[in-house]
Short mmCIF file of C-alpha atoms and ligand atoms in Angstrom, two decimals:
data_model
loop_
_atom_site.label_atom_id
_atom_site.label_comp_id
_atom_site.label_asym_id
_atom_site.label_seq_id
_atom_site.Cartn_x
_atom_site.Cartn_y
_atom_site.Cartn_z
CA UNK E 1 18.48 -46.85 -3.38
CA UNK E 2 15.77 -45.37 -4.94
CA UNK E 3 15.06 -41.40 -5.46
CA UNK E 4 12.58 -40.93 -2.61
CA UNK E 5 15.26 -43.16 0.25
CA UNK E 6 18.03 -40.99 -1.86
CA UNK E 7 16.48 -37.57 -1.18
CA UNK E 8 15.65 -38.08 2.78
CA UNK E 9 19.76 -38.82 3.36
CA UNK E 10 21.05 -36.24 1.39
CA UNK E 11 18.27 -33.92 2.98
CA UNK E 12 18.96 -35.00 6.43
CA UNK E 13 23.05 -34.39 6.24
CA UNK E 14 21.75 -31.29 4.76
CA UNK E 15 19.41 -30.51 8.13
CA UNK E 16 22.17 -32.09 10.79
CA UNK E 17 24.88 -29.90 9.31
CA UNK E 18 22.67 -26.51 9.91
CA UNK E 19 20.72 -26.07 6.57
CA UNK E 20 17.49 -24.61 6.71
CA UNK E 21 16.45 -24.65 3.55
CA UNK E 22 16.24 -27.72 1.27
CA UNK E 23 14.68 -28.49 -1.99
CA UNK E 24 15.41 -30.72 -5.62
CA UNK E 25 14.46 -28.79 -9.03
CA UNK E 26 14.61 -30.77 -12.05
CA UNK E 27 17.13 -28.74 -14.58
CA UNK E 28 16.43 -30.44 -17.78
CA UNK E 29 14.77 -27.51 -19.25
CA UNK E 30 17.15 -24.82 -17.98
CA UNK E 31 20.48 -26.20 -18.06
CA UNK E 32 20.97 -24.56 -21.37
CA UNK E 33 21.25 -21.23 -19.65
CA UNK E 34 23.60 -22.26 -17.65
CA UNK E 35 27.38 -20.72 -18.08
CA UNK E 36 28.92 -23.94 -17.46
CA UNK E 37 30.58 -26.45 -20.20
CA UNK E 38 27.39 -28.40 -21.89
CA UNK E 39 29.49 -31.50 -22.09
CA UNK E 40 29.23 -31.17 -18.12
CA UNK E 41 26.16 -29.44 -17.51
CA UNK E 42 24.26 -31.78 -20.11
CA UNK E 43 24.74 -34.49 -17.80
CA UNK E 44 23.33 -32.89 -14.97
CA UNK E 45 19.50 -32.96 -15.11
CA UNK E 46 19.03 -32.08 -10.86
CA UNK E 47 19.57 -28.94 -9.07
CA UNK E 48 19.71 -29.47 -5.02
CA UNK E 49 19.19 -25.85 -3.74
CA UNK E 50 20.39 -25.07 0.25
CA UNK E 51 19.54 -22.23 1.82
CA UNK E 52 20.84 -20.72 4.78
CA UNK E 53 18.85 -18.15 7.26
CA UNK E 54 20.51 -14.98 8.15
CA UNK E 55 20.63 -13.76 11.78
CA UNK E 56 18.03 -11.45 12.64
CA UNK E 57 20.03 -9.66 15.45
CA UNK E 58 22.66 -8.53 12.07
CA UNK E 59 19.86 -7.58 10.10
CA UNK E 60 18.38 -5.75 12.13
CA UNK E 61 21.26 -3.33 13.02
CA UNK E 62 20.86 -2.49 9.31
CA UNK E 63 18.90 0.38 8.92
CA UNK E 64 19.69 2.97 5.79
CA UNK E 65 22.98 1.62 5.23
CA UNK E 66 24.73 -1.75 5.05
CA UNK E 67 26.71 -2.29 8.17
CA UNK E 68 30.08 -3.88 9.04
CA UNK E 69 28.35 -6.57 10.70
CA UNK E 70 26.46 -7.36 7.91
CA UNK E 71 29.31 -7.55 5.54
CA UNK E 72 31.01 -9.99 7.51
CA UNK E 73 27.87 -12.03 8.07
CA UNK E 74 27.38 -12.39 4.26
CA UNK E 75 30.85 -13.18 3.86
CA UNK E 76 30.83 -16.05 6.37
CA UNK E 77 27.07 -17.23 5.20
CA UNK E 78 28.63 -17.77 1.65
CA UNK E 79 31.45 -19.66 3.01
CA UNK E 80 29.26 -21.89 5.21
CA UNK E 81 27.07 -22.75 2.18
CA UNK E 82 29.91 -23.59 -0.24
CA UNK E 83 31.90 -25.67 2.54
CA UNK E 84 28.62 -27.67 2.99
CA UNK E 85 27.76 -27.69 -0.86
CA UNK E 86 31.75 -29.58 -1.06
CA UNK E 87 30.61 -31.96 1.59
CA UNK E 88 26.90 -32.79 -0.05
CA UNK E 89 29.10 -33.41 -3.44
CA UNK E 90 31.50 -35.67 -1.79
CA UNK E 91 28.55 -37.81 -0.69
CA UNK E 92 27.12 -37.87 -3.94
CA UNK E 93 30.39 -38.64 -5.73
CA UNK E 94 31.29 -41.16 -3.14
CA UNK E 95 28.20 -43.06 -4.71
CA UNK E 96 29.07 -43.16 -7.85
CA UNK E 97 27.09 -40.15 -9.44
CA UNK E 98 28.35 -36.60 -10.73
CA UNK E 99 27.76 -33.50 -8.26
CA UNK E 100 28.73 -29.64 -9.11
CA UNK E 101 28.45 -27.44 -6.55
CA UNK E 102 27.99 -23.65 -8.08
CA UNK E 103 29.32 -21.14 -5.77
CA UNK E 104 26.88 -19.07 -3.71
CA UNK E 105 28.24 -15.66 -5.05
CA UNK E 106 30.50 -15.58 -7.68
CA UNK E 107 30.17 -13.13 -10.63
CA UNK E 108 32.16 -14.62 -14.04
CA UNK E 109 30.80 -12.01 -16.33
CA UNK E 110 31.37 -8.37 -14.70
CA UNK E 111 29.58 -6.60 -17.81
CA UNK E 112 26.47 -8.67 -17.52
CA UNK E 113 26.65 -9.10 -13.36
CA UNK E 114 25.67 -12.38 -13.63
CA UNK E 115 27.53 -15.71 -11.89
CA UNK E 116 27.10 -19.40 -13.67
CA UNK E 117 23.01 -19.61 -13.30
CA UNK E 118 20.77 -17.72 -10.74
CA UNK E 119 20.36 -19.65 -7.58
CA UNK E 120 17.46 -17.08 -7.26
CA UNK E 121 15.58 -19.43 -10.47
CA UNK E 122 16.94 -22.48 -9.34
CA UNK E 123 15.38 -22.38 -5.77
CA UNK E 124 11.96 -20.98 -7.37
CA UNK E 125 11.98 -24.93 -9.52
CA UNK E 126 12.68 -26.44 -6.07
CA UNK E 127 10.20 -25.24 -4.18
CA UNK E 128 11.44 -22.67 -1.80
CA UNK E 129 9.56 -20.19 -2.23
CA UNK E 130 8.84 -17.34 -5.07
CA UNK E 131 10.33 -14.01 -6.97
CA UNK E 132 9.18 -11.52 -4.46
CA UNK E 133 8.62 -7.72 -5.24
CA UNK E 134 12.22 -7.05 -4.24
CA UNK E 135 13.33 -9.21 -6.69
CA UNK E 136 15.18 -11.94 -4.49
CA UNK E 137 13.70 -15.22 -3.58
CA UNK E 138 11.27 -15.33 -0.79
CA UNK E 139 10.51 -18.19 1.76
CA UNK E 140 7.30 -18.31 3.36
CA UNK E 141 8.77 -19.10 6.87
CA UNK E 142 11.70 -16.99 6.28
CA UNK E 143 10.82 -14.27 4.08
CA UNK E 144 14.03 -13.01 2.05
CA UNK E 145 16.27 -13.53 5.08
CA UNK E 146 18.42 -16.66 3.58
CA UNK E 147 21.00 -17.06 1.46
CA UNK E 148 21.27 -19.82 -0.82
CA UNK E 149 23.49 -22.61 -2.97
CA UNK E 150 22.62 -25.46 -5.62
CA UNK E 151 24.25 -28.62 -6.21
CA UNK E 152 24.06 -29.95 -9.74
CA UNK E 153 23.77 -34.10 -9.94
CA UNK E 154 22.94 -37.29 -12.00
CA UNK E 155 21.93 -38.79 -8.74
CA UNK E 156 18.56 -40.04 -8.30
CA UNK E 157 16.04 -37.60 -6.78
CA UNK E 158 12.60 -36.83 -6.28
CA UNK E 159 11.59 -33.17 -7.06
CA UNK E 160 9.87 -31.00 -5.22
CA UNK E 161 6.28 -28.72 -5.92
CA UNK E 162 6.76 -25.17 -6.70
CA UNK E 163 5.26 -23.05 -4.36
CA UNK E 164 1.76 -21.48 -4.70
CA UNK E 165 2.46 -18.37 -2.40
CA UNK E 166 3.19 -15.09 -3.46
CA UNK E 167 3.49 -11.45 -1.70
CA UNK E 168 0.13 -11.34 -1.33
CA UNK E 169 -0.53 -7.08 -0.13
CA UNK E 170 2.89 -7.26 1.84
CA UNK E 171 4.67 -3.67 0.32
CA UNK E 172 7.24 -3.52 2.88
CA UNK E 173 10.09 -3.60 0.77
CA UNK E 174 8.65 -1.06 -1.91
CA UNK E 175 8.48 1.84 0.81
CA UNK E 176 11.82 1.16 2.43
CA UNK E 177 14.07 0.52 -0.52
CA UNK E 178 16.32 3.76 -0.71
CA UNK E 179 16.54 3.74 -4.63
CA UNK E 180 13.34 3.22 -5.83
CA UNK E 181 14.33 -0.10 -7.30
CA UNK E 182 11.27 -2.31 -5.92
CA UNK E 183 7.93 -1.52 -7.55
CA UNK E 184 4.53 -2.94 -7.05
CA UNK E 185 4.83 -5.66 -9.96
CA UNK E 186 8.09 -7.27 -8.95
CA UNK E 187 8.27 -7.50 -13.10
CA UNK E 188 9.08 -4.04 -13.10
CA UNK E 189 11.99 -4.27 -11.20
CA UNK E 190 14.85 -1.88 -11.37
CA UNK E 191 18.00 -3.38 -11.85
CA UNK E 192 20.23 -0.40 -12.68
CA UNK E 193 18.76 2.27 -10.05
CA UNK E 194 19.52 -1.20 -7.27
CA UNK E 195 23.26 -1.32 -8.63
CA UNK E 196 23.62 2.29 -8.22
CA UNK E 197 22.66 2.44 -4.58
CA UNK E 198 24.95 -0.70 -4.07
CA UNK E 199 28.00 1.60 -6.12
CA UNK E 200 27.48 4.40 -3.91
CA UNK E 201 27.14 1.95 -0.39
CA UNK E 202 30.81 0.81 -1.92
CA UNK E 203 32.13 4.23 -2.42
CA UNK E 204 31.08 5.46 1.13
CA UNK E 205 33.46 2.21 2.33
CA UNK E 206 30.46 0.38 4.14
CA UNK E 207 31.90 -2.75 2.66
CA UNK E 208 34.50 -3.71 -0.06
CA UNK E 209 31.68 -5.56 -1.87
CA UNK E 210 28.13 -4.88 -3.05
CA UNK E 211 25.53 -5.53 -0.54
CA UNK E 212 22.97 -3.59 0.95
CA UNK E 213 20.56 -5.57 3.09
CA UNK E 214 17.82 -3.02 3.71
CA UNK E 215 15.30 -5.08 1.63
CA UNK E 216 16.24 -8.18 2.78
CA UNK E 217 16.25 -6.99 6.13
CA UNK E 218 11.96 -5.85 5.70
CA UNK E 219 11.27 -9.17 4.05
CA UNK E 220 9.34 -11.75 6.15
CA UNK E 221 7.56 -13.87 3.70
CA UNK E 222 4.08 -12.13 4.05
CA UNK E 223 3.56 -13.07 7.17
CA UNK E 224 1.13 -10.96 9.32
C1 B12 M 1 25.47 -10.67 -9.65
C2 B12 M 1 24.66 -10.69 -8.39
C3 B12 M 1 24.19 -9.47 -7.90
C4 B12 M 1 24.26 -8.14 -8.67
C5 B12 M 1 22.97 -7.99 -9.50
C6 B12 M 1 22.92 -8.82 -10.71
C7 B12 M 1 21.49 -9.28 -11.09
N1 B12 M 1 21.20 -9.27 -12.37
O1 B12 M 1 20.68 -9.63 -10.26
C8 B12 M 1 24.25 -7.12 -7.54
C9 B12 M 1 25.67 -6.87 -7.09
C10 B12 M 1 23.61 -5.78 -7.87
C11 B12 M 1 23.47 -7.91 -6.50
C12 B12 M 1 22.73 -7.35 -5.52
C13 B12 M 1 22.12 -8.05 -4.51
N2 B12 M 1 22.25 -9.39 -4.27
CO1 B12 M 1 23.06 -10.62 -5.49
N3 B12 M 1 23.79 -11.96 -6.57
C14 B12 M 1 24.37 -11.91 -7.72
C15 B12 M 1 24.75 -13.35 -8.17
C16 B12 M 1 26.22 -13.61 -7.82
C17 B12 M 1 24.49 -13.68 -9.65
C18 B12 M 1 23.09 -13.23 -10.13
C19 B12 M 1 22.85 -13.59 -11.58
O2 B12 M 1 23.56 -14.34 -12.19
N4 B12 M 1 21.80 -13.03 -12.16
C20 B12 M 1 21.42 -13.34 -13.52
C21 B12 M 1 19.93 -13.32 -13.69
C22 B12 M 1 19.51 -13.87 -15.04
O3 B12 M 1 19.37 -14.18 -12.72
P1 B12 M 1 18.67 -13.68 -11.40
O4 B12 M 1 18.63 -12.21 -11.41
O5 B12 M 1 19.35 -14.32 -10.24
O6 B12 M 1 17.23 -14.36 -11.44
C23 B12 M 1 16.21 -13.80 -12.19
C24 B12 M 1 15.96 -14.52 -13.46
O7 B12 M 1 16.28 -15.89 -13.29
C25 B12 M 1 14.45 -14.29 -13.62
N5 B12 M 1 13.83 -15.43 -14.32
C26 B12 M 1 13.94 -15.59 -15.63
N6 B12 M 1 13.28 -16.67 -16.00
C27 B12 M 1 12.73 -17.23 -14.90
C28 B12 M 1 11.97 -18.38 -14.76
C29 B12 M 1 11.54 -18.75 -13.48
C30 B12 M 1 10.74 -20.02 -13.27
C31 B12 M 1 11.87 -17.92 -12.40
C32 B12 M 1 11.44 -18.25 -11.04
C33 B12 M 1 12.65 -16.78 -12.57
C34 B12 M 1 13.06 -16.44 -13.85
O8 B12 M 1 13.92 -14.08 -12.28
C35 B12 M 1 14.96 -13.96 -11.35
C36 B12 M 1 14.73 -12.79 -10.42
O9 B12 M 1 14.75 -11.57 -11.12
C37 B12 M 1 23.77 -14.19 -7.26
C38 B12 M 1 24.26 -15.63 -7.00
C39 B12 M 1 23.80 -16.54 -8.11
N7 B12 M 1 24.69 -17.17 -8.81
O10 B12 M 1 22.60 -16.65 -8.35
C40 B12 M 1 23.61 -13.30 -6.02
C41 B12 M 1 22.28 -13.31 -5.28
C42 B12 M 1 21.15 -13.22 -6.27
N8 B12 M 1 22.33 -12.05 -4.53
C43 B12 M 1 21.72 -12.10 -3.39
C44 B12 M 1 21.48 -10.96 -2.57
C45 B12 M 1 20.89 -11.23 -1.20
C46 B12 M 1 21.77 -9.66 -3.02
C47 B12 M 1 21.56 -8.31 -2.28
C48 B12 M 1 20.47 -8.19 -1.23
C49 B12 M 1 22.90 -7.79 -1.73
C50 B12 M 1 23.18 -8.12 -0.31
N9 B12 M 1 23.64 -9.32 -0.05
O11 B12 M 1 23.01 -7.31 0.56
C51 B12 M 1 21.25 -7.40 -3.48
C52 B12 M 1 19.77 -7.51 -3.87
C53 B12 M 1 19.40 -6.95 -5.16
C54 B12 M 1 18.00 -7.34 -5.55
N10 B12 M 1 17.01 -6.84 -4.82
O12 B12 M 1 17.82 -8.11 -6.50
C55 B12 M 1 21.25 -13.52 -3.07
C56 B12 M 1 19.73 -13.66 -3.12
C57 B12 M 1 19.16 -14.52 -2.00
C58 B12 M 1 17.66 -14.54 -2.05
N11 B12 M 1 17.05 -14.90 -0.94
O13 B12 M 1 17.06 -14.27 -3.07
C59 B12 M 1 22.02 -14.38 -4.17
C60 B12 M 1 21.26 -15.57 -4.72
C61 B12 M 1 23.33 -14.86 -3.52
C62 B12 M 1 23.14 -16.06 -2.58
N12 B12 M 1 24.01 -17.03 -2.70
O14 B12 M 1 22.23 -16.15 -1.79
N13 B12 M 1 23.60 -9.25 -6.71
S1 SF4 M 2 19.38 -4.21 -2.37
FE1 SF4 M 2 19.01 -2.14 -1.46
S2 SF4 M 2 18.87 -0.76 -3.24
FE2 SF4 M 2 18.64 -2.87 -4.02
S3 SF4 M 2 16.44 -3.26 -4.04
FE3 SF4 M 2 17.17 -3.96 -2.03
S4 SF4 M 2 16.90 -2.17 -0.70
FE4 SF4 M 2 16.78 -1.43 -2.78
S1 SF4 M 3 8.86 -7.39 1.84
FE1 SF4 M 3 6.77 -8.08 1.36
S2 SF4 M 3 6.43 -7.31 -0.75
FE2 SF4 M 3 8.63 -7.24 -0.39
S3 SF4 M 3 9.35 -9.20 -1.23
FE3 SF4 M 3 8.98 -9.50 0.99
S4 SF4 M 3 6.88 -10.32 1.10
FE4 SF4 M 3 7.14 -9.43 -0.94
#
């Protein structure tokens, strides 16, 4: 089969089994960054990124703080996209190619906060969308409200185009963010003030993990 016939099965398992978001990078010039063994990783030269779209009903209960319902929605999102990542790979493998499936949130170095690549970068090379001003991905349909997951393979692919959007004069997520973490120039982002809010969301028990929501919860892709 060739890359194009390749790409429109995987893609519509992807689609039938409730993905919303699908899209090939080519990793060739970014697998070095990757925290995964290069006698592995160097034989991996495609990144299939899935993303997921949160509800809108949860995120919107979300309002200064993180809320129970959230928590348990990003616990069950992560889970959906990692049992469907397994699935994708045992297609893949089935056919005779490698597939890796790098979990959707998984931190391996708790100094650095960082899990095996950034599905954030990964999803930028494939097309869904861009580095907004609050710092996560951003889908023009969707705006930030998706989580995401990327499949490593050898298989045959086509890529797909980045994307030429960007926040345009959307601030939304600069006004509301309670730490002062999301400036104008999404370069200036603050990493450190973010965790700190997360810390303190922790501390005051609104979930045993570090999630917040409120920016995510803003986000809707520059739309009017
Ligand atoms: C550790 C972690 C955190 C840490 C922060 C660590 C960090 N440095 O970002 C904490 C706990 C604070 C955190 C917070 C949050 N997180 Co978090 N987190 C992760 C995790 C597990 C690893 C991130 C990582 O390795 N970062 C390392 C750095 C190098 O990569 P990066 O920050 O992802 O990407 C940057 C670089 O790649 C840089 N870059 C450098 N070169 C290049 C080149 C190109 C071409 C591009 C495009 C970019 C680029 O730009 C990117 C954006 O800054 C990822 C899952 C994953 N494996 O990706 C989820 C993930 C990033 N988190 C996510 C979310 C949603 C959140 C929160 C909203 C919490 C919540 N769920 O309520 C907040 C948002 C904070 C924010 N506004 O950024 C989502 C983002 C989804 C999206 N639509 O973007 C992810 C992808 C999980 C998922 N599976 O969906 N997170
Ligand atoms: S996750 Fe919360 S604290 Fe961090 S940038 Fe978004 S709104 Fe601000
Ligand atoms: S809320 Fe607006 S400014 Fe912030 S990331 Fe989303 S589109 Fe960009």
């Amino acid at each position: 089969m060739d890359k194009e016939e390749n790409y429109l099965e995987l893609k519509k398992f992807c689609v039938d089994e409730g993905i919303d978001l699908f899209g090939v990078a080519d990793i060739s010039q970014v697998r070095d960054e990757f925290k995964i063994a290069p006698k592995v990783a160097q034989k991996l030269d495609k990144a299939i990124c899935l993303g997921v779209m949160l509800s809108a009903a949860v995120l919107s209960e979300i309002d200064i703080v993180p809320t129970k319902l959230y928590f348990h929605h990003y616990k069950i999102v992560n889970s959906f996209l990692d049992h469907i990542a397994l699935r994708l790979c045992n297609i893949i493998q089935k056919k005779g190619y490698l597939a890796l499936a790098v979990p959707a949130t998984q931190i391996i170095d708790w100094e650095k906060n960082v899990g095996h690549l950034s599905h954030r970068k990964l999803g930028v090379l494939a097309g869904l969308g861009w580095i907004g001003r609050n710092n996560l991905l951003v889908n023009e349909k969707l705006g930030s409200q998706f989580r995401i997951v990327s499949v490593l393979t050898d298989i045959s692919l086509k890529t797909d185009e980045l994307s030429k959007k960007d926040c345009g004069e959307c601030k939304a997520c600069v006004k509301i963010c309670p730490s002062g973490a999301v400036q104008d120039n999404p370069a200036d982002f603050d990493h450190v003030k973010c965790f700190e809010k997360l810390k303190s969301f922790q501390k005051q028990r609104q979930a045993e993990q570090f999630v917040c929501g409120i920016c995510v919860n803003v986000c809707r892709g520059n739309k009017k």
